[in-house]
Amino acid sequence: MTLTQLKSSSFSKAAEEIIAAGLFLGAKGWAPATSGNYSMRLEDGRIAITVSGRTKGALTAQSIMIVEADGTPCDNRIPSAETLLHVGIYHVYPDCHAVLHTHSLNSTVFTKRYAELDAIVLENYELLKVFPHIKTHEARVSLPIVDNAQDMKALSATITPRLAKDISAYLIRGHGLYAWGRDMTEARAIIEATEFMLGCELELRS
Ligand SMILES: [Zn+2]
């Protein structure tokens, strides 16, 4: 296989997985009004990411483009407005190959209702075992919550120092949830489990 063929097969596989993730997350109601964005790191280090403004439950291969590792677009389309947040996560976690971002009711309500919190502690949930490094429900994970901003450079600079080795998700207040994994299967499991635990926390605290 030539390098060009390798690059193109890596992109095709990533595009398929991103489209499937969009169907899954869109059906959950976690991508209202074209919100959310999804990406995968390609074998050559570049990033396949959703084009800005596409309906996430109806993505096609044309809805996904490639950006350089620093987020610079590789064609004249406009990548997700939050591309720099994906870039930041890939930079901090060399093992990470998939990043998903939802705009869910639970992540939005939780972070607005508990506006004084700068983290959410998830403790003693069976589903915590979805996170890498965790083998038992007797675990405690603190996920950062950062205030929302439209300046992605500033937002990335705020969140990056808080990306500890053992976390796989963070929340943006009044906005949504980011989660990532070593592959798309893991990223999907982590975002679904985190959304579930956020729903539990809202029920438990109400
Ligand atoms: Zn967003």
PDB file of C-alpha atoms and ligand atoms in Angstrom:
ATOM      1  CA  MET A   1       0.000   0.000   0.000  1.00  0.00           C
ATOM      2  CA  THR A   2       1.380   3.429  -0.913  1.00  0.00           C
ATOM      3  CA  LEU A   3       1.510   6.265   1.610  1.00  0.00           C
ATOM      4  CA  THR A   4      -1.313   8.054  -0.243  1.00  0.00           C
ATOM      5  CA  GLN A   5      -3.502   4.923  -0.142  1.00  0.00           C
ATOM      6  CA  LEU A   6      -2.658   4.425   3.538  1.00  0.00           C
ATOM      7  CA  LYS A   7      -3.624   8.035   4.298  1.00  0.00           C
ATOM      8  CA  SER A   8      -6.856   7.730   2.380  1.00  0.00           C
ATOM      9  CA  SER A   9      -7.843   4.397   3.997  1.00  0.00           C
ATOM     10  CA  SER A  10      -7.084   5.849   7.418  1.00  0.00           C
ATOM     11  CA  PHE A  11      -9.401   8.798   6.608  1.00  0.00           C
ATOM     12  CA  SER A  12     -12.168   6.546   5.204  1.00  0.00           C
ATOM     13  CA  LYS A  13     -12.184   4.395   8.334  1.00  0.00           C
ATOM     14  CA  ALA A  14     -12.209   7.462  10.584  1.00  0.00           C
ATOM     15  CA  ALA A  15     -15.027   9.037   8.540  1.00  0.00           C
ATOM     16  CA  GLU A  16     -17.114   5.857   8.876  1.00  0.00           C
ATOM     17  CA  GLU A  17     -16.633   5.813  12.632  1.00  0.00           C
ATOM     18  CA  ILE A  18     -17.424   9.531  12.978  1.00  0.00           C
ATOM     19  CA  ILE A  19     -20.613   9.136  10.895  1.00  0.00           C
ATOM     20  CA  ALA A  20     -21.691   6.195  13.091  1.00  0.00           C
ATOM     21  CA  ALA A  21     -20.940   8.216  16.242  1.00  0.00           C
ATOM     22  CA  GLY A  22     -23.059  11.074  14.857  1.00  0.00           C
ATOM     23  CA  LEU A  23     -26.008   8.733  14.292  1.00  0.00           C
ATOM     24  CA  PHE A  24     -25.654   7.386  17.826  1.00  0.00           C
ATOM     25  CA  LEU A  25     -25.232  10.747  19.593  1.00  0.00           C
ATOM     26  CA  GLY A  26     -27.829  12.480  17.409  1.00  0.00           C
ATOM     27  CA  ALA A  27     -30.402   9.767  18.229  1.00  0.00           C
ATOM     28  CA  LYS A  28     -29.709  10.330  21.922  1.00  0.00           C
ATOM     29  CA  GLY A  29     -30.652  14.016  21.508  1.00  0.00           C
ATOM     30  CA  TRP A  30     -27.145  15.118  22.439  1.00  0.00           C
ATOM     31  CA  ALA A  31     -26.478  17.206  19.314  1.00  0.00           C
ATOM     32  CA  PRO A  32     -29.354  19.711  18.974  1.00  0.00           C
ATOM     33  CA  ALA A  33     -29.339  22.286  16.168  1.00  0.00           C
ATOM     34  CA  THR A  34     -26.098  21.071  14.471  1.00  0.00           C
ATOM     35  CA  SER A  35     -24.198  21.388  17.779  1.00  0.00           C
ATOM     36  CA  GLY A  36     -21.402  19.095  18.907  1.00  0.00           C
ATOM     37  CA  ASN A  37     -18.320  17.986  17.047  1.00  0.00           C
ATOM     38  CA  TYR A  38     -16.390  14.768  16.660  1.00  0.00           C
ATOM     39  CA  SER A  39     -12.879  13.846  15.564  1.00  0.00           C
ATOM     40  CA  MET A  40     -10.331  11.066  15.169  1.00  0.00           C
ATOM     41  CA  ARG A  41      -6.560  11.199  14.994  1.00  0.00           C
ATOM     42  CA  LEU A  42      -5.277   9.712  11.729  1.00  0.00           C
ATOM     43  CA  GLU A  43      -2.220   7.498  11.317  1.00  0.00           C
ATOM     44  CA  ASP A  44      -0.161  10.412   9.956  1.00  0.00           C
ATOM     45  CA  GLY A  45      -0.954  12.582  13.007  1.00  0.00           C
ATOM     46  CA  ARG A  46      -3.488  14.814  11.274  1.00  0.00           C
ATOM     47  CA  ILE A  47      -7.068  14.970  12.543  1.00  0.00           C
ATOM     48  CA  ALA A  48     -10.337  14.034  10.806  1.00  0.00           C
ATOM     49  CA  ILE A  49     -13.032  16.351  12.207  1.00  0.00           C
ATOM     50  CA  THR A  50     -16.606  17.388  11.470  1.00  0.00           C
ATOM     51  CA  VAL A  51     -17.118  20.400   9.214  1.00  0.00           C
ATOM     52  CA  SER A  52     -18.754  23.349  10.988  1.00  0.00           C
ATOM     53  CA  GLY A  53     -22.550  23.543  11.039  1.00  0.00           C
ATOM     54  CA  ARG A  54     -23.476  20.022   9.920  1.00  0.00           C
ATOM     55  CA  THR A  55     -26.398  18.076  11.365  1.00  0.00           C
ATOM     56  CA  LYS A  56     -24.665  15.434  13.437  1.00  0.00           C
ATOM     57  CA  GLY A  57     -27.311  12.747  13.024  1.00  0.00           C
ATOM     58  CA  ALA A  58     -27.026  12.982   9.209  1.00  0.00           C
ATOM     59  CA  LEU A  59     -23.280  13.187   8.553  1.00  0.00           C
ATOM     60  CA  THR A  60     -21.757  12.025   5.271  1.00  0.00           C
ATOM     61  CA  ALA A  61     -18.107  11.671   4.249  1.00  0.00           C
ATOM     62  CA  GLN A  62     -18.389  15.246   2.874  1.00  0.00           C
ATOM     63  CA  SER A  63     -19.241  16.453   6.391  1.00  0.00           C
ATOM     64  CA  ILE A  64     -15.792  15.408   7.602  1.00  0.00           C
ATOM     65  CA  MET A  65     -12.512  17.090   6.741  1.00  0.00           C
ATOM     66  CA  ILE A  66      -8.855  16.862   7.676  1.00  0.00           C
ATOM     67  CA  VAL A  67      -6.933  19.433   9.718  1.00  0.00           C
ATOM     68  CA  GLU A  68      -3.257  19.459  10.632  1.00  0.00           C
ATOM     69  CA  ALA A  69      -2.245  18.438  14.160  1.00  0.00           C
ATOM     70  CA  ASP A  70      -2.341  22.149  15.111  1.00  0.00           C
ATOM     71  CA  GLY A  71      -5.864  22.593  13.712  1.00  0.00           C
ATOM     72  CA  THR A  72      -4.960  24.296  10.415  1.00  0.00           C
ATOM     73  CA  PRO A  73      -7.533  23.237   7.766  1.00  0.00           C
ATOM     74  CA  CYS A  74      -6.177  21.061   4.927  1.00  0.00           C
ATOM     75  CA  ASP A  75      -8.783  22.370   2.446  1.00  0.00           C
ATOM     76  CA  ASN A  76     -10.981  25.451   2.117  1.00  0.00           C
ATOM     77  CA  ARG A  77     -13.850  24.174   4.269  1.00  0.00           C
ATOM     78  CA  ILE A  78     -14.334  25.456   7.824  1.00  0.00           C
ATOM     79  CA  PRO A  79     -13.776  22.868  10.549  1.00  0.00           C
ATOM     80  CA  SER A  80     -15.739  22.866  13.785  1.00  0.00           C
ATOM     81  CA  ALA A  81     -15.452  26.138  15.678  1.00  0.00           C
ATOM     82  CA  GLU A  82     -14.098  24.111  18.606  1.00  0.00           C
ATOM     83  CA  THR A  83     -11.281  22.413  16.678  1.00  0.00           C
ATOM     84  CA  LEU A  84      -8.655  23.869  19.034  1.00  0.00           C
ATOM     85  CA  LEU A  85     -10.218  22.019  21.976  1.00  0.00           C
ATOM     86  CA  HIS A  86      -9.798  18.733  20.096  1.00  0.00           C
ATOM     87  CA  VAL A  87      -6.210  19.696  19.241  1.00  0.00           C
ATOM     88  CA  GLY A  88      -5.535  20.405  22.940  1.00  0.00           C
ATOM     89  CA  ILE A  89      -6.815  16.986  24.018  1.00  0.00           C
ATOM     90  CA  TYR A  90      -4.751  15.134  21.378  1.00  0.00           C
ATOM     91  CA  HIS A  91      -1.700  17.136  22.429  1.00  0.00           C
ATOM     92  CA  VAL A  92      -2.032  16.212  26.118  1.00  0.00           C
ATOM     93  CA  TYR A  93      -2.920  12.525  25.546  1.00  0.00           C
ATOM     94  CA  PRO A  94      -0.668  10.830  22.980  1.00  0.00           C
ATOM     95  CA  ASP A  95      -2.766   7.617  23.267  1.00  0.00           C
ATOM     96  CA  CYS A  96      -6.030   9.404  22.462  1.00  0.00           C
ATOM     97  CA  HIS A  97      -7.452   8.705  18.998  1.00  0.00           C
ATOM     98  CA  ALA A  98     -11.078   9.849  19.251  1.00  0.00           C
ATOM     99  CA  VAL A  99     -12.772  12.918  20.773  1.00  0.00           C
ATOM    100  CA  LEU A 100     -16.537  13.432  21.099  1.00  0.00           C
ATOM    101  CA  HIS A 101     -18.458  16.510  22.246  1.00  0.00           C
ATOM    102  CA  THR A 102     -22.144  16.614  23.209  1.00  0.00           C
ATOM    103  CA  HIS A 103     -24.514  19.480  23.989  1.00  0.00           C
ATOM    104  CA  SER A 104     -26.813  17.476  26.229  1.00  0.00           C
ATOM    105  CA  LEU A 105     -29.610  18.589  28.522  1.00  0.00           C
ATOM    106  CA  ASN A 106     -27.940  16.997  31.565  1.00  0.00           C
ATOM    107  CA  SER A 107     -24.493  18.531  31.049  1.00  0.00           C
ATOM    108  CA  THR A 108     -26.065  21.946  30.432  1.00  0.00           C
ATOM    109  CA  VAL A 109     -28.454  21.851  33.392  1.00  0.00           C
ATOM    110  CA  PHE A 110     -25.909  20.394  35.822  1.00  0.00           C
ATOM    111  CA  THR A 111     -23.227  22.994  35.108  1.00  0.00           C
ATOM    112  CA  LYS A 112     -25.702  25.891  35.313  1.00  0.00           C
ATOM    113  CA  ARG A 113     -27.536  24.655  38.401  1.00  0.00           C
ATOM    114  CA  TYR A 114     -24.248  24.111  40.275  1.00  0.00           C
ATOM    115  CA  ALA A 115     -22.570  27.280  39.022  1.00  0.00           C
ATOM    116  CA  GLU A 116     -20.251  27.364  42.049  1.00  0.00           C
ATOM    117  CA  LEU A 117     -18.617  24.022  41.178  1.00  0.00           C
ATOM    118  CA  ASP A 118     -15.404  23.852  39.162  1.00  0.00           C
ATOM    119  CA  ALA A 119     -15.515  20.046  39.080  1.00  0.00           C
ATOM    120  CA  ILE A 120     -17.969  17.200  39.429  1.00  0.00           C
ATOM    121  CA  VAL A 121     -17.010  14.232  41.593  1.00  0.00           C
ATOM    122  CA  LEU A 122     -18.327  10.872  40.420  1.00  0.00           C
ATOM    123  CA  GLU A 123     -18.020   8.210  43.084  1.00  0.00           C
ATOM    124  CA  ASN A 124     -19.096   4.590  43.585  1.00  0.00           C
ATOM    125  CA  TYR A 125     -20.725   4.109  40.199  1.00  0.00           C
ATOM    126  CA  GLU A 126     -20.426   0.735  38.460  1.00  0.00           C
ATOM    127  CA  LEU A 127     -20.124   2.650  35.179  1.00  0.00           C
ATOM    128  CA  LEU A 128     -16.887   4.303  36.365  1.00  0.00           C
ATOM    129  CA  LYS A 129     -15.231   1.095  35.157  1.00  0.00           C
ATOM    130  CA  VAL A 130     -15.677   2.420  31.615  1.00  0.00           C
ATOM    131  CA  PHE A 131     -12.839   4.868  32.339  1.00  0.00           C
ATOM    132  CA  PRO A 132      -9.359   3.465  31.642  1.00  0.00           C
ATOM    133  CA  HIS A 133      -7.354   2.901  34.877  1.00  0.00           C
ATOM    134  CA  ILE A 134     -10.522   2.117  36.892  1.00  0.00           C
ATOM    135  CA  LYS A 135     -11.236  -1.499  37.794  1.00  0.00           C
ATOM    136  CA  THR A 136     -13.837  -1.180  40.544  1.00  0.00           C
ATOM    137  CA  HIS A 137     -16.914   0.860  41.405  1.00  0.00           C
ATOM    138  CA  GLU A 138     -15.050   1.873  44.581  1.00  0.00           C
ATOM    139  CA  ALA A 139     -13.428   4.744  42.745  1.00  0.00           C
ATOM    140  CA  ARG A 140     -13.623   8.510  42.693  1.00  0.00           C
ATOM    141  CA  VAL A 141     -13.169  10.665  39.607  1.00  0.00           C
ATOM    142  CA  SER A 142     -13.171  14.458  39.549  1.00  0.00           C
ATOM    143  CA  LEU A 143     -14.058  15.893  36.135  1.00  0.00           C
ATOM    144  CA  PRO A 144     -13.183  19.572  35.555  1.00  0.00           C
ATOM    145  CA  ILE A 145     -15.894  22.132  34.811  1.00  0.00           C
ATOM    146  CA  VAL A 146     -14.738  25.310  33.059  1.00  0.00           C
ATOM    147  CA  ASP A 147     -16.692  28.454  32.261  1.00  0.00           C
ATOM    148  CA  ASN A 148     -17.819  28.854  28.685  1.00  0.00           C
ATOM    149  CA  ALA A 149     -16.068  31.244  26.269  1.00  0.00           C
ATOM    150  CA  GLN A 150     -16.125  31.960  22.552  1.00  0.00           C
ATOM    151  CA  ASP A 151     -12.355  32.446  22.354  1.00  0.00           C
ATOM    152  CA  MET A 152     -11.166  28.866  21.780  1.00  0.00           C
ATOM    153  CA  LYS A 153      -7.509  29.734  22.410  1.00  0.00           C
ATOM    154  CA  ALA A 154      -8.428  31.136  25.826  1.00  0.00           C
ATOM    155  CA  LEU A 155     -10.758  28.244  26.602  1.00  0.00           C
ATOM    156  CA  SER A 156      -8.095  25.717  25.626  1.00  0.00           C
ATOM    157  CA  ALA A 157      -5.524  27.548  27.793  1.00  0.00           C
ATOM    158  CA  THR A 158      -7.937  27.342  30.743  1.00  0.00           C
ATOM    159  CA  ILE A 159      -8.720  23.666  30.435  1.00  0.00           C
ATOM    160  CA  THR A 160      -5.346  22.237  29.366  1.00  0.00           C
ATOM    161  CA  PRO A 161      -3.591  22.610  32.764  1.00  0.00           C
ATOM    162  CA  ARG A 162      -6.501  20.712  34.332  1.00  0.00           C
ATOM    163  CA  LEU A 163      -6.235  17.689  32.045  1.00  0.00           C
ATOM    164  CA  ALA A 164      -4.876  15.171  34.520  1.00  0.00           C
ATOM    165  CA  LYS A 165      -3.545  11.821  33.388  1.00  0.00           C
ATOM    166  CA  ASP A 166      -6.464   9.808  34.751  1.00  0.00           C
ATOM    167  CA  ILE A 167      -9.430  11.766  33.416  1.00  0.00           C
ATOM    168  CA  SER A 168     -11.216  11.219  30.116  1.00  0.00           C
ATOM    169  CA  ALA A 169     -13.852  13.953  30.127  1.00  0.00           C
ATOM    170  CA  TYR A 170     -14.578  17.560  31.093  1.00  0.00           C
ATOM    171  CA  LEU A 171     -17.559  19.893  31.110  1.00  0.00           C
ATOM    172  CA  ILE A 172     -18.043  23.423  29.810  1.00  0.00           C
ATOM    173  CA  ARG A 173     -20.633  25.383  31.782  1.00  0.00           C
ATOM    174  CA  GLY A 174     -23.984  25.881  30.088  1.00  0.00           C
ATOM    175  CA  HIS A 175     -22.507  24.264  27.005  1.00  0.00           C
ATOM    176  CA  GLY A 176     -21.687  20.569  27.059  1.00  0.00           C
ATOM    177  CA  LEU A 177     -19.374  17.637  27.619  1.00  0.00           C
ATOM    178  CA  TYR A 178     -16.092  16.547  26.028  1.00  0.00           C
ATOM    179  CA  ALA A 179     -14.963  12.921  26.298  1.00  0.00           C
ATOM    180  CA  TRP A 180     -12.219  10.974  24.579  1.00  0.00           C
ATOM    181  CA  GLY A 181     -10.727   7.517  24.237  1.00  0.00           C
ATOM    182  CA  ARG A 182      -7.944   5.449  22.755  1.00  0.00           C
ATOM    183  CA  ASP A 183     -10.352   4.550  19.946  1.00  0.00           C
ATOM    184  CA  MET A 184     -13.881   5.496  18.928  1.00  0.00           C
ATOM    185  CA  THR A 185     -15.453   2.559  20.769  1.00  0.00           C
ATOM    186  CA  GLU A 186     -13.876   3.695  24.028  1.00  0.00           C
ATOM    187  CA  ALA A 187     -14.763   7.370  23.442  1.00  0.00           C
ATOM    188  CA  ARG A 188     -18.407   6.424  22.779  1.00  0.00           C
ATOM    189  CA  ALA A 189     -18.572   4.301  25.931  1.00  0.00           C
ATOM    190  CA  ILE A 190     -17.028   7.075  28.037  1.00  0.00           C
ATOM    191  CA  ILE A 191     -19.339   9.799  26.755  1.00  0.00           C
ATOM    192  CA  GLU A 192     -22.426   7.595  27.194  1.00  0.00           C
ATOM    193  CA  ALA A 193     -21.391   6.505  30.705  1.00  0.00           C
ATOM    194  CA  THR A 194     -20.561  10.083  31.735  1.00  0.00           C
ATOM    195  CA  GLU A 195     -23.893  11.360  30.420  1.00  0.00           C
ATOM    196  CA  PHE A 196     -25.631   8.594  32.411  1.00  0.00           C
ATOM    197  CA  MET A 197     -23.759   9.472  35.628  1.00  0.00           C
ATOM    198  CA  LEU A 198     -24.549  13.190  35.122  1.00  0.00           C
ATOM    199  CA  GLY A 199     -28.226  12.236  34.897  1.00  0.00           C
ATOM    200  CA  CYS A 200     -27.849  10.231  38.136  1.00  0.00           C
ATOM    201  CA  GLU A 201     -26.195  13.191  39.896  1.00  0.00           C
ATOM    202  CA  LEU A 202     -29.029  15.513  38.863  1.00  0.00           C
ATOM    203  CA  GLU A 203     -31.626  13.032  40.170  1.00  0.00           C
ATOM    204  CA  LEU A 204     -29.721  12.398  43.391  1.00  0.00           C
ATOM    205  CA  ARG A 205     -29.182  16.094  44.142  1.00  0.00           C
ATOM    206  CA  SER A 206     -32.710  17.245  43.294  1.00  0.00           C
TER     207      SER A 206
HETATM  208 ZN    ZN B   1     -19.825  22.900  21.721  1.00  0.00          ZN
END
